[in-house]
Every structure is written in structure tokens, then in C-alpha cells.
Amino acid sequence: MDNELFSLSGKTALVTGGNRGIGLAVAKGLARHGANIAIIARNESQLQAAKEQIQECSGKKVWTFSFDLENIKGIEGLFENIISETKEIDILVNCAGTTTRAPAEDVELEMWNQVMQVNLTAAFVISQSFCRHRKEMSEAGKIINIGSLMCHGARPTTTAYAASKGGLLMVTKSLAVEWAKYNINVNAIGPGFIATNLTAPLQADEDFNRWVLSRTPFERWGQPEDIVGAAVFLASSASDFVTGQILYVDGGWVAAL
Ligand SMILES: NC(=O)c1ccc[n+]([C@@H]2O[C@H](COP(=O)([O-])OP(=O)(O)OC[C@H]3O[C@@H](n4cnc5c(N)ncnc54)[C@H](OP(=O)(O)O)[C@@H]3O)[C@@H](O)[C@H]2O)c1
């Protein structure tokens, strides 16, 4: 087995939304494969707890940045602060995300904008900062956007979320074709239904839970740790000729009729 192919030793990864759920599992996974980790989220105590967990499982360096990604204009300055501490970011994982659940005709503009800003605009703007940084360093880079089944299809009451994730897939493809010349790979992961805070109301809903189990060929909810393998692959040199793709980690959902 050629472990070098998946080694992240000497790299630093920035994971937005890295203080819990999928982002924390990915941060821990990248750290266990050798990367130092910087994480961005709002909740300070969860940031500190995540830092301890990542250090404990990997022994790697961890930096935390408390920041609200709805503050789009502040992202460039945040990125500069991050670089002044970490010196370099080789891998960017855009994982921070939020949702709103309401019939489309009742979605308030404020909620629509919040979902778009965190899920789509912030991911794009931080990717711009990352690209400028990699160009300045004359170094390659990897961007991984955490998409969703809703890069592929929709279901009722999730219009803003589906629009943001559909947009994120097209940002992934657009940046992939534009930034290949800088040796920046841009890919997405499409998680199926994963048991996290975000889906807690859905897990608690008996009908919904039954639907998820019956619709998923593997007949279970995913766990945040299920996303780690895809993230390590897309962050490592194993994926150097892969760009503009979405890898669904969904227990077979998208494949099933
Ligand atoms: N769970 C699933 O079934 C599923 C399926 C497909 C895709 N996803 C995607 O996976 C990603 C992670 O979700 P999750 O399921 O792990 O949910 P989660 O546990 O609720 O995590 C969401 C993360 O995003 C951060 N975040 C949210 N709003 C933010 C803001 N305004 N500024 C900065 N950070 C913010 C949260 O930290 P703070 O609250 O501390 O800011 C948290 O770290 C999301 O992009 C989600 O759309 C999840």
C-alpha cells in the first residue's frame, strides 16, 4: 500500500464549519493524515472543544477562528489573519452550512439571503482569497466544497438550501476549469442524509426517518465519519488529475430509482 499517495504531511487545511458535525469529522480525518488544521465557526466553546479533539487524535497544530460567515465583506481580512498565523493554507474545505425549512411561498427574504450567504457566497469569496494566496505562493492547492443530495435533486420545503447547493456545484465546476492553470483542484462531496445537528429535526420525525431508511440502499443514516475518506482523497495527491467533480457519499441514494 502506497501511503504517500494519501499523506497530507506538511500541509495545512482550513475547514469552515470545523467545530462540529461533518466539518469536525473531516478536520480530524485530515489531521490524522498529517495536516495541520485551521477551523472557522461562530460557537467559541465548540471551537475550543474541537481543537482539543483534533489535537488529541492527531497531535497536529490547530488554530481556531470565531467568525460569522454571513459577514461576507469581512472574509478577506479574516483570511489575511489566518495566513498571518498559519503562514500557509494548502487545502480549503468549505463545509459551513445552514438551512431553512418552509414552504417555498413562505420563505422570507432574510432567511433566503442567510442561507445563500453562508452556503454559497462565503464559500466563493473565501475560495477567491485562497486562490490569490496560492498564486502568491506559486503553489498548488485543493478546494473541497461540501455539497448535498440537493446538488442533484430537490424535495419540498428546502428551496433556498437546494438553490445554494445547486449553485455551489456550479461554482465547483466553474472554478475547476478556471483555476486548473494554477494547479488548484476544485471538487465537491455530496453527503447523503448524515446524522448531525443540522438534521436532528429530521431524525426525530418518524415518517421522515422511515423514508430516509427506505430510500437509502444501505438502509441507514450516514455518520460524519463516513465523509472522511472522500475528503482525504480529494485533499491528497491521489486526486491530482481530478477536478470539477462531485463525489456522492450517500449510501447509494443518487444511484437508486
Ligand atoms: N447532515 C447532513 O445530512 C448533510 C447532508 C448534506 C450536506 N450537508 C452539509 O454539510 C455541512 C455541515 O453540516 P452538518 O450536517 O455537519 O451540520 P452542523 O453540525 O449544523 O454544522 C454546521 C457547521 O456550519 C457552521 N456554521 C453555520 N453557520 C455559520 C456561520 N454563519 N458562520 C460560520 N460558521 C457557520 C456551524 O458552526 P457555528 O454554528 O458554530 O457557526 C457548524 O460548524 C453543511 O454545509 C451542510 O449543508 C449536511
Tab-separated table of C-alpha atoms and ligand atoms in Angstrom:
chain	number	residue	atom	x	y	z
A	1	MET	CA	0.000	0.000	0.000
A	2	ASP	CA	1.418	3.382	-1.052
A	3	ASN	CA	0.516	5.544	1.952
A	4	GLU	CA	2.376	8.520	0.438
A	5	LEU	CA	-0.474	8.889	-2.049
A	6	PHE	CA	-2.883	9.892	0.723
A	7	SER	CA	-0.405	11.636	3.020
A	8	LEU	CA	-1.151	15.248	3.987
A	9	SER	CA	2.063	15.615	5.924
A	10	GLY	CA	3.449	19.169	5.725
A	11	LYS	CA	0.085	20.568	4.597
A	12	THR	CA	-2.296	22.908	6.374
A	13	ALA	CA	-6.051	22.644	5.832
A	14	LEU	CA	-8.657	25.308	6.552
A	15	VAL	CA	-12.070	23.815	7.345
A	16	THR	CA	-15.065	26.142	7.639
A	17	GLY	CA	-17.691	24.733	9.971
A	18	GLY	CA	-14.978	22.582	11.556
A	19	ASN	CA	-16.257	22.805	15.136
A	20	ARG	CA	-18.865	20.018	14.905
A	21	GLY	CA	-20.661	17.547	12.647
A	22	ILE	CA	-19.234	16.793	9.217
A	23	GLY	CA	-16.655	19.607	9.410
A	24	LEU	CA	-15.187	18.309	12.672
A	25	ALA	CA	-15.017	14.725	11.379
A	26	VAL	CA	-13.270	15.946	8.207
A	27	ALA	CA	-10.857	18.132	10.214
A	28	LYS	CA	-9.947	15.166	12.420
A	29	GLY	CA	-9.536	12.897	9.382
A	30	LEU	CA	-7.254	15.354	7.559
A	31	ALA	CA	-5.221	15.850	10.761
A	32	ARG	CA	-4.837	12.084	11.234
A	33	HIS	CA	-3.409	12.002	7.692
A	34	GLY	CA	-0.799	14.596	8.657
A	35	ALA	CA	-2.309	18.057	8.065
A	36	ASN	CA	-2.256	20.960	10.496
A	37	ILE	CA	-5.765	22.365	10.822
A	38	ALA	CA	-7.395	25.792	10.990
A	39	ILE	CA	-11.126	25.911	11.655
A	40	ILE	CA	-13.710	28.684	11.323
A	41	ALA	CA	-17.130	28.749	13.008
A	42	ARG	CA	-19.081	31.027	15.357
A	43	ASN	CA	-19.511	29.000	18.554
A	44	GLU	CA	-16.407	29.623	20.717
A	45	SER	CA	-16.865	26.768	23.180
A	46	GLN	CA	-17.417	24.273	20.353
A	47	LEU	CA	-14.308	25.670	18.625
A	48	GLN	CA	-12.237	25.037	21.755
A	49	ALA	CA	-13.684	21.538	22.233
A	50	ALA	CA	-12.988	20.733	18.567
A	51	LYS	CA	-9.407	21.988	18.899
A	52	GLU	CA	-8.806	19.640	21.837
A	53	GLN	CA	-10.343	16.676	19.997
A	54	ILE	CA	-8.303	17.267	16.830
A	55	GLN	CA	-5.068	17.680	18.802
A	56	GLU	CA	-5.820	14.605	20.882
A	57	CYS	CA	-6.432	12.319	17.880
A	58	SER	CA	-3.555	13.613	15.738
A	59	GLY	CA	-1.009	15.651	17.700
A	60	LYS	CA	-1.174	18.257	14.911
A	61	LYS	CA	-1.314	22.065	15.251
A	62	VAL	CA	-4.831	23.544	15.400
A	63	TRP	CA	-5.877	27.182	15.069
A	64	THR	CA	-9.458	28.357	15.681
A	65	PHE	CA	-11.148	31.469	14.296
A	66	SER	CA	-14.510	32.614	15.592
A	67	PHE	CA	-16.247	34.334	12.685
A	68	ASP	CA	-19.752	34.685	11.229
A	69	LEU	CA	-19.539	33.824	7.531
A	70	GLU	CA	-22.627	35.930	6.862
A	71	ASN	CA	-20.160	38.819	7.160
A	72	ILE	CA	-19.043	38.479	3.536
A	73	LYS	CA	-17.121	41.771	3.493
A	74	GLY	CA	-15.013	40.598	6.457
A	75	ILE	CA	-13.840	37.374	4.791
A	76	GLU	CA	-10.800	38.822	3.003
A	77	GLY	CA	-9.490	40.297	6.290
A	78	LEU	CA	-10.225	37.041	8.113
A	79	PHE	CA	-8.215	35.104	5.542
A	80	GLU	CA	-5.278	37.514	5.952
A	81	ASN	CA	-5.414	36.973	9.738
A	82	ILE	CA	-5.455	33.226	9.217
A	83	ILE	CA	-2.394	33.354	6.940
A	84	SER	CA	-0.532	35.587	9.392
A	85	GLU	CA	-0.909	32.792	11.980
A	86	THR	CA	-0.679	29.618	9.888
A	87	LYS	CA	1.712	31.038	7.208
A	88	GLU	CA	0.128	28.846	4.570
A	89	ILE	CA	-3.143	27.140	3.653
A	90	ASP	CA	-2.814	24.263	1.145
A	91	ILE	CA	-6.329	22.811	1.401
A	92	LEU	CA	-9.650	24.630	1.787
A	93	VAL	CA	-12.782	22.731	2.843
A	94	ASN	CA	-15.955	24.799	2.527
A	95	CYS	CA	-18.206	22.947	4.950
A	96	ALA	CA	-20.031	25.635	6.982
A	97	GLY	CA	-23.698	25.439	6.133
A	98	THR	CA	-27.157	26.264	7.297
A	99	THR	CA	-30.706	25.619	6.161
A	100	THR	CA	-34.259	26.811	6.445
A	101	ARG	CA	-37.302	24.576	6.129
A	102	ALA	CA	-40.536	26.202	4.959
A	103	PRO	CA	-42.974	26.007	2.057
A	104	ALA	CA	-41.440	27.947	-0.846
A	105	GLU	CA	-44.229	30.540	-0.834
A	106	ASP	CA	-43.477	31.344	2.842
A	107	VAL	CA	-39.681	31.643	2.691
A	108	GLU	CA	-38.728	35.095	3.967
A	109	LEU	CA	-36.141	37.037	2.058
A	110	GLU	CA	-33.985	37.335	5.174
A	111	MET	CA	-33.783	33.537	5.518
A	112	TRP	CA	-33.143	33.105	1.795
A	113	ASN	CA	-30.251	35.594	1.979
A	114	GLN	CA	-28.783	33.988	5.117
A	115	VAL	CA	-28.684	30.529	3.518
A	116	MET	CA	-27.228	31.900	0.274
A	117	GLN	CA	-24.565	33.912	2.099
A	118	VAL	CA	-23.286	31.098	4.304
A	119	ASN	CA	-23.651	28.167	1.869
A	120	LEU	CA	-22.748	29.824	-1.417
A	121	THR	CA	-21.372	33.377	-1.308
A	122	ALA	CA	-18.995	32.814	1.627
A	123	ALA	CA	-17.653	29.631	0.009
A	124	PHE	CA	-16.979	31.535	-3.209
A	125	VAL	CA	-15.394	34.565	-1.539
A	126	ILE	CA	-13.092	32.522	0.704
A	127	SER	CA	-12.112	30.470	-2.364
A	128	GLN	CA	-11.092	33.739	-4.063
A	129	SER	CA	-8.813	34.597	-1.115
A	130	PHE	CA	-7.416	31.049	-1.167
A	131	CYS	CA	-6.686	31.273	-4.903
A	132	ARG	CA	-4.887	34.619	-4.546
A	133	HIS	CA	-2.823	33.137	-1.697
A	134	ARG	CA	-1.838	30.041	-3.703
A	135	LYS	CA	-0.923	32.240	-6.695
A	136	GLU	CA	1.260	34.416	-4.460
A	137	MET	CA	3.000	31.295	-3.124
A	138	SER	CA	3.222	29.812	-6.662
A	139	GLU	CA	1.905	26.598	-5.127
A	140	ALA	CA	-0.843	24.127	-5.990
A	141	GLY	CA	-3.983	23.860	-3.873
A	142	LYS	CA	-7.100	21.806	-3.232
A	143	ILE	CA	-10.620	23.097	-2.640
A	144	ILE	CA	-13.350	20.755	-1.409
A	145	ASN	CA	-16.902	22.099	-1.315
A	146	ILE	CA	-19.418	20.222	0.802
A	147	GLY	CA	-22.458	19.957	-1.428
A	148	SER	CA	-25.534	17.832	-0.826
A	149	LEU	CA	-28.004	15.475	-2.439
A	150	MET	CA	-29.562	18.788	-3.400
A	151	CYS	CA	-26.787	19.346	-5.926
A	152	HIS	CA	-28.686	16.577	-7.715
A	153	GLY	CA	-32.381	16.922	-6.873
A	154	ALA	CA	-34.892	18.708	-4.705
A	155	ARG	CA	-37.600	17.961	-2.179
A	156	PRO	CA	-40.326	20.236	-0.844
A	157	THR	CA	-39.574	22.962	1.777
A	158	THR	CA	-35.871	23.367	1.027
A	159	THR	CA	-35.811	25.875	-1.869
A	160	ALA	CA	-33.090	28.171	-0.510
A	161	TYR	CA	-30.891	25.270	0.570
A	162	ALA	CA	-31.315	23.450	-2.761
A	163	ALA	CA	-30.584	26.650	-4.697
A	164	SER	CA	-27.448	27.287	-2.619
A	165	LYS	CA	-26.133	23.744	-3.048
A	166	GLY	CA	-27.002	23.656	-6.770
A	167	GLY	CA	-25.102	26.935	-7.074
A	168	LEU	CA	-22.178	25.511	-5.110
A	169	LEU	CA	-21.871	22.660	-7.612
A	170	MET	CA	-21.660	25.159	-10.481
A	171	VAL	CA	-19.115	27.248	-8.533
A	172	THR	CA	-17.135	24.000	-8.138
A	173	LYS	CA	-17.187	23.353	-11.888
A	174	SER	CA	-16.508	26.997	-12.807
A	175	LEU	CA	-13.506	27.347	-10.503
A	176	ALA	CA	-12.216	23.922	-11.572
A	177	VAL	CA	-11.997	24.923	-15.223
A	178	GLU	CA	-10.671	28.407	-14.445
A	179	TRP	CA	-8.077	27.559	-11.799
A	180	ALA	CA	-6.591	24.360	-13.249
A	181	LYS	CA	-3.961	26.688	-14.714
A	182	TYR	CA	-2.889	27.494	-11.137
A	183	ASN	CA	-2.828	23.787	-10.216
A	184	ILE	CA	-5.821	24.250	-7.951
A	185	ASN	CA	-8.200	21.278	-7.924
A	186	VAL	CA	-11.800	22.135	-7.073
A	187	ASN	CA	-14.167	19.292	-6.228
A	188	ALA	CA	-17.283	18.681	-4.167
A	189	ILE	CA	-18.587	15.989	-1.867
A	190	GLY	CA	-22.309	15.285	-1.855
A	191	PRO	CA	-23.230	13.761	1.512
A	192	GLY	CA	-26.474	11.811	1.761
A	193	PHE	CA	-28.534	12.095	4.948
A	194	ILE	CA	-25.972	12.332	7.774
A	195	ALA	CA	-26.829	12.307	11.483
A	196	THR	CA	-25.775	15.786	12.731
A	197	ASN	CA	-27.312	18.841	14.440
A	198	LEU	CA	-28.499	20.075	11.057
A	199	THR	CA	-30.673	17.009	10.520
A	200	ALA	CA	-31.719	16.497	14.167
A	201	PRO	CA	-35.345	17.567	13.485
A	202	LEU	CA	-35.489	15.144	10.536
A	203	GLN	CA	-34.066	12.230	12.549
A	204	ALA	CA	-36.680	12.898	15.223
A	205	ASP	CA	-39.527	12.838	12.677
A	206	GLU	CA	-40.657	9.178	12.483
A	207	ASP	CA	-42.118	9.398	8.974
A	208	PHE	CA	-39.090	11.191	7.630
A	209	ASN	CA	-36.738	8.746	9.308
A	210	ARG	CA	-38.627	5.809	7.780
A	211	TRP	CA	-38.440	7.484	4.361
A	212	VAL	CA	-34.659	8.005	4.643
A	213	LEU	CA	-34.085	4.371	5.642
A	214	SER	CA	-36.325	3.009	2.886
A	215	ARG	CA	-34.837	5.302	0.224
A	216	THR	CA	-31.148	4.662	1.095
A	217	PRO	CA	-29.832	1.358	-0.330
A	218	PHE	CA	-27.569	0.957	2.726
A	219	GLU	CA	-30.676	1.438	4.935
A	220	ARG	CA	-29.034	3.739	7.464
A	221	TRP	CA	-28.214	7.368	8.141
A	222	GLY	CA	-24.627	8.279	7.356
A	223	GLN	CA	-22.280	9.319	10.164
A	224	PRO	CA	-19.973	12.352	9.861
A	225	GLU	CA	-17.020	9.930	9.752
A	226	ASP	CA	-18.409	8.447	6.505
A	227	ILE	CA	-17.301	11.642	4.725
A	228	VAL	CA	-13.634	11.417	5.779
A	229	GLY	CA	-12.375	9.008	3.092
A	230	ALA	CA	-13.669	11.166	0.241
A	231	ALA	CA	-12.204	14.287	1.870
A	232	VAL	CA	-8.754	12.720	2.318
A	233	PHE	CA	-8.810	11.520	-1.298
A	234	LEU	CA	-9.767	14.962	-2.639
A	235	ALA	CA	-7.237	16.738	-0.376
A	236	SER	CA	-4.316	14.456	-1.256
A	237	SER	CA	-2.151	13.886	-4.312
A	238	ALA	CA	-4.266	10.778	-5.023
A	239	SER	CA	-6.719	13.167	-6.747
A	240	ASP	CA	-4.221	15.383	-8.629
A	241	PHE	CA	-5.955	14.809	-12.013
A	242	VAL	CA	-9.496	15.001	-10.607
A	243	THR	CA	-11.260	18.346	-10.809
A	244	GLY	CA	-14.776	19.716	-11.233
A	245	GLN	CA	-16.331	16.531	-9.853
A	246	ILE	CA	-18.854	15.796	-7.151
A	247	LEU	CA	-18.400	12.573	-5.201
A	248	TYR	CA	-21.668	11.499	-3.575
A	249	VAL	CA	-21.208	9.770	-0.222
A	250	ASP	CA	-24.818	8.813	0.175
A	251	GLY	CA	-25.243	5.075	0.805
A	252	GLY	CA	-26.427	4.737	-2.800
A	253	TRP	CA	-29.200	7.371	-2.738
A	254	VAL	CA	-28.430	9.057	-6.070
A	255	ALA	CA	-27.976	5.718	-7.843
A	256	ALA	CA	-31.392	4.397	-6.798
A	257	LEU	CA	-34.635	4.866	-8.721
B	1	LIG	N1	-26.126	16.483	7.784
B	1	LIG	C1	-26.480	16.181	6.538
B	1	LIG	O1	-27.323	15.291	6.296
B	1	LIG	C2	-25.882	16.917	5.393
B	1	LIG	C3	-26.152	16.446	4.111
B	1	LIG	C4	-25.606	17.105	3.030
B	1	LIG	C5	-24.802	18.202	3.216
B	1	LIG	N2	-24.559	18.652	4.464
B	1	LIG	C6	-23.695	19.830	4.598
B	1	LIG	O2	-22.631	19.564	5.477
B	1	LIG	C7	-22.183	20.788	6.042
B	1	LIG	C8	-22.040	20.609	7.545
B	1	LIG	O3	-23.321	20.365	8.090
B	1	LIG	P1	-23.581	19.405	9.336
B	1	LIG	O4	-24.599	18.438	8.931
B	1	LIG	O5	-22.292	18.942	9.902
B	1	LIG	O6	-24.342	20.420	10.314
B	1	LIG	P2	-23.933	21.165	11.656
B	1	LIG	O7	-23.490	20.197	12.686
B	1	LIG	O8	-25.083	22.050	11.950
B	1	LIG	O9	-22.678	22.037	11.241
B	1	LIG	C9	-22.791	23.273	10.573
B	1	LIG	C10	-21.464	23.976	10.689
B	1	LIG	O10	-21.501	25.227	9.983
B	1	LIG	C11	-21.111	26.262	10.863
B	1	LIG	N3	-21.843	27.486	10.521
B	1	LIG	C12	-23.184	27.608	10.310
B	1	LIG	N4	-23.495	28.902	10.080
B	1	LIG	C13	-22.325	29.599	10.150
B	1	LIG	C14	-21.992	30.960	10.018
B	1	LIG	N5	-22.927	31.893	9.786
B	1	LIG	N6	-20.699	31.338	10.137
B	1	LIG	C15	-19.746	30.406	10.402
B	1	LIG	N7	-20.000	29.091	10.522
B	1	LIG	C16	-21.272	28.700	10.408
B	1	LIG	C17	-21.504	25.764	12.258
B	1	LIG	O11	-20.750	26.380	13.298
B	1	LIG	P3	-21.372	27.552	14.247
B	1	LIG	O12	-22.821	27.279	14.418
B	1	LIG	O13	-20.566	27.471	15.497
B	1	LIG	O14	-21.101	28.816	13.485
B	1	LIG	C18	-21.114	24.292	12.133
B	1	LIG	O15	-19.739	24.135	12.303
B	1	LIG	C19	-23.186	21.842	5.612
B	1	LIG	O16	-22.683	22.560	4.513
B	1	LIG	C20	-24.397	21.027	5.195
B	1	LIG	O17	-25.185	21.701	4.245
B	1	LIG	C21	-25.070	18.044	5.567
